[in-house]
């Protein structure tokens, strides 16, 4: 036990020995909250356009899928041809990007 690190560790163990596990609960919760906050707030969202291949044939992006589909379902032609109007509340605020990078075709004899 000659090194300073060993002495510091022994002192820490002596200090923490009288602490009961239940009194460490608030400290554990605080540390967990800090970790969750740093992970969830630590990175910026990825811009979808930066990960789409350059040779994409079609690229569609919507910042609010619910609002986009709502404008389609409120169209009188849609209302005339549809049996019922869908509930789009679950899609409100959903951001989506779609890229078509190619088509696969096959021939079938008639």
Coordinates of C-alpha atoms in Angstrom, one line a residue, residues 37-98:
X37 CA -30.2 13.6 -20.5
X38 CA -26.8 13.6 -22.1
X39 CA -27.6 10.7 -24.4
X40 CA -31.0 12.0 -25.5
X41 CA -29.9 15.6 -25.9
X42 CA -26.4 15.0 -26.9
X43 CA -26.7 14.5 -30.7
X44 CA -28.3 16.5 -33.4
X45 CA -30.9 14.8 -35.6
X46 CA -29.5 13.5 -39.0
X47 CA -30.5 15.5 -42.0
X48 CA -32.1 12.9 -44.3
X49 CA -30.8 14.5 -47.4
X50 CA -27.2 13.9 -46.3
X51 CA -27.7 10.1 -46.2
X52 CA -29.7 9.6 -49.5
X53 CA -27.6 8.2 -52.3
X54 CA -26.7 10.6 -55.1
X55 CA -28.1 8.4 -57.8
X56 CA -31.6 8.2 -56.3
X57 CA -34.3 8.4 -59.0
X58 CA -37.0 9.8 -56.7
X59 CA -36.7 11.5 -53.3
X60 CA -39.8 12.4 -51.2
X61 CA -39.6 14.1 -47.8
X62 CA -42.3 15.2 -45.4
X63 CA -41.6 17.1 -42.1
X64 CA -45.2 16.2 -40.9
X65 CA -46.6 13.0 -42.5
X66 CA -49.9 13.4 -40.7
X67 CA -50.5 16.9 -42.2
X68 CA -49.3 15.8 -45.7
X69 CA -51.8 12.8 -45.7
X70 CA -54.5 15.0 -44.3
X71 CA -54.3 17.4 -47.3
X72 CA -54.8 14.3 -49.5
X73 CA -57.7 12.9 -47.6
X74 CA -59.5 16.2 -47.4
X75 CA -59.6 16.4 -51.2
X76 CA -63.2 16.1 -52.5
X77 CA -62.1 13.4 -55.0
X78 CA -60.6 11.3 -52.2
X79 CA -63.8 11.7 -50.1
X80 CA -66.0 10.6 -53.0
X81 CA -64.0 7.5 -53.7
X82 CA -63.1 6.4 -50.2
X83 CA -65.4 4.3 -48.0
X84 CA -64.2 6.1 -44.8
X85 CA -61.8 8.8 -43.8
X86 CA -58.8 7.4 -41.9
X87 CA -57.7 8.7 -38.5
X88 CA -54.2 10.2 -39.0
X89 CA -53.6 11.5 -35.4
X90 CA -50.8 8.9 -34.9
X91 CA -48.9 10.3 -37.8
X92 CA -48.9 13.9 -36.7
X93 CA -45.4 15.2 -36.4
X94 CA -43.8 12.2 -37.9
X95 CA -40.9 13.1 -40.2
X96 CA -40.3 10.7 -43.1
X97 CA -38.0 10.4 -46.1
X98 CA -38.3 8.0 -49.0

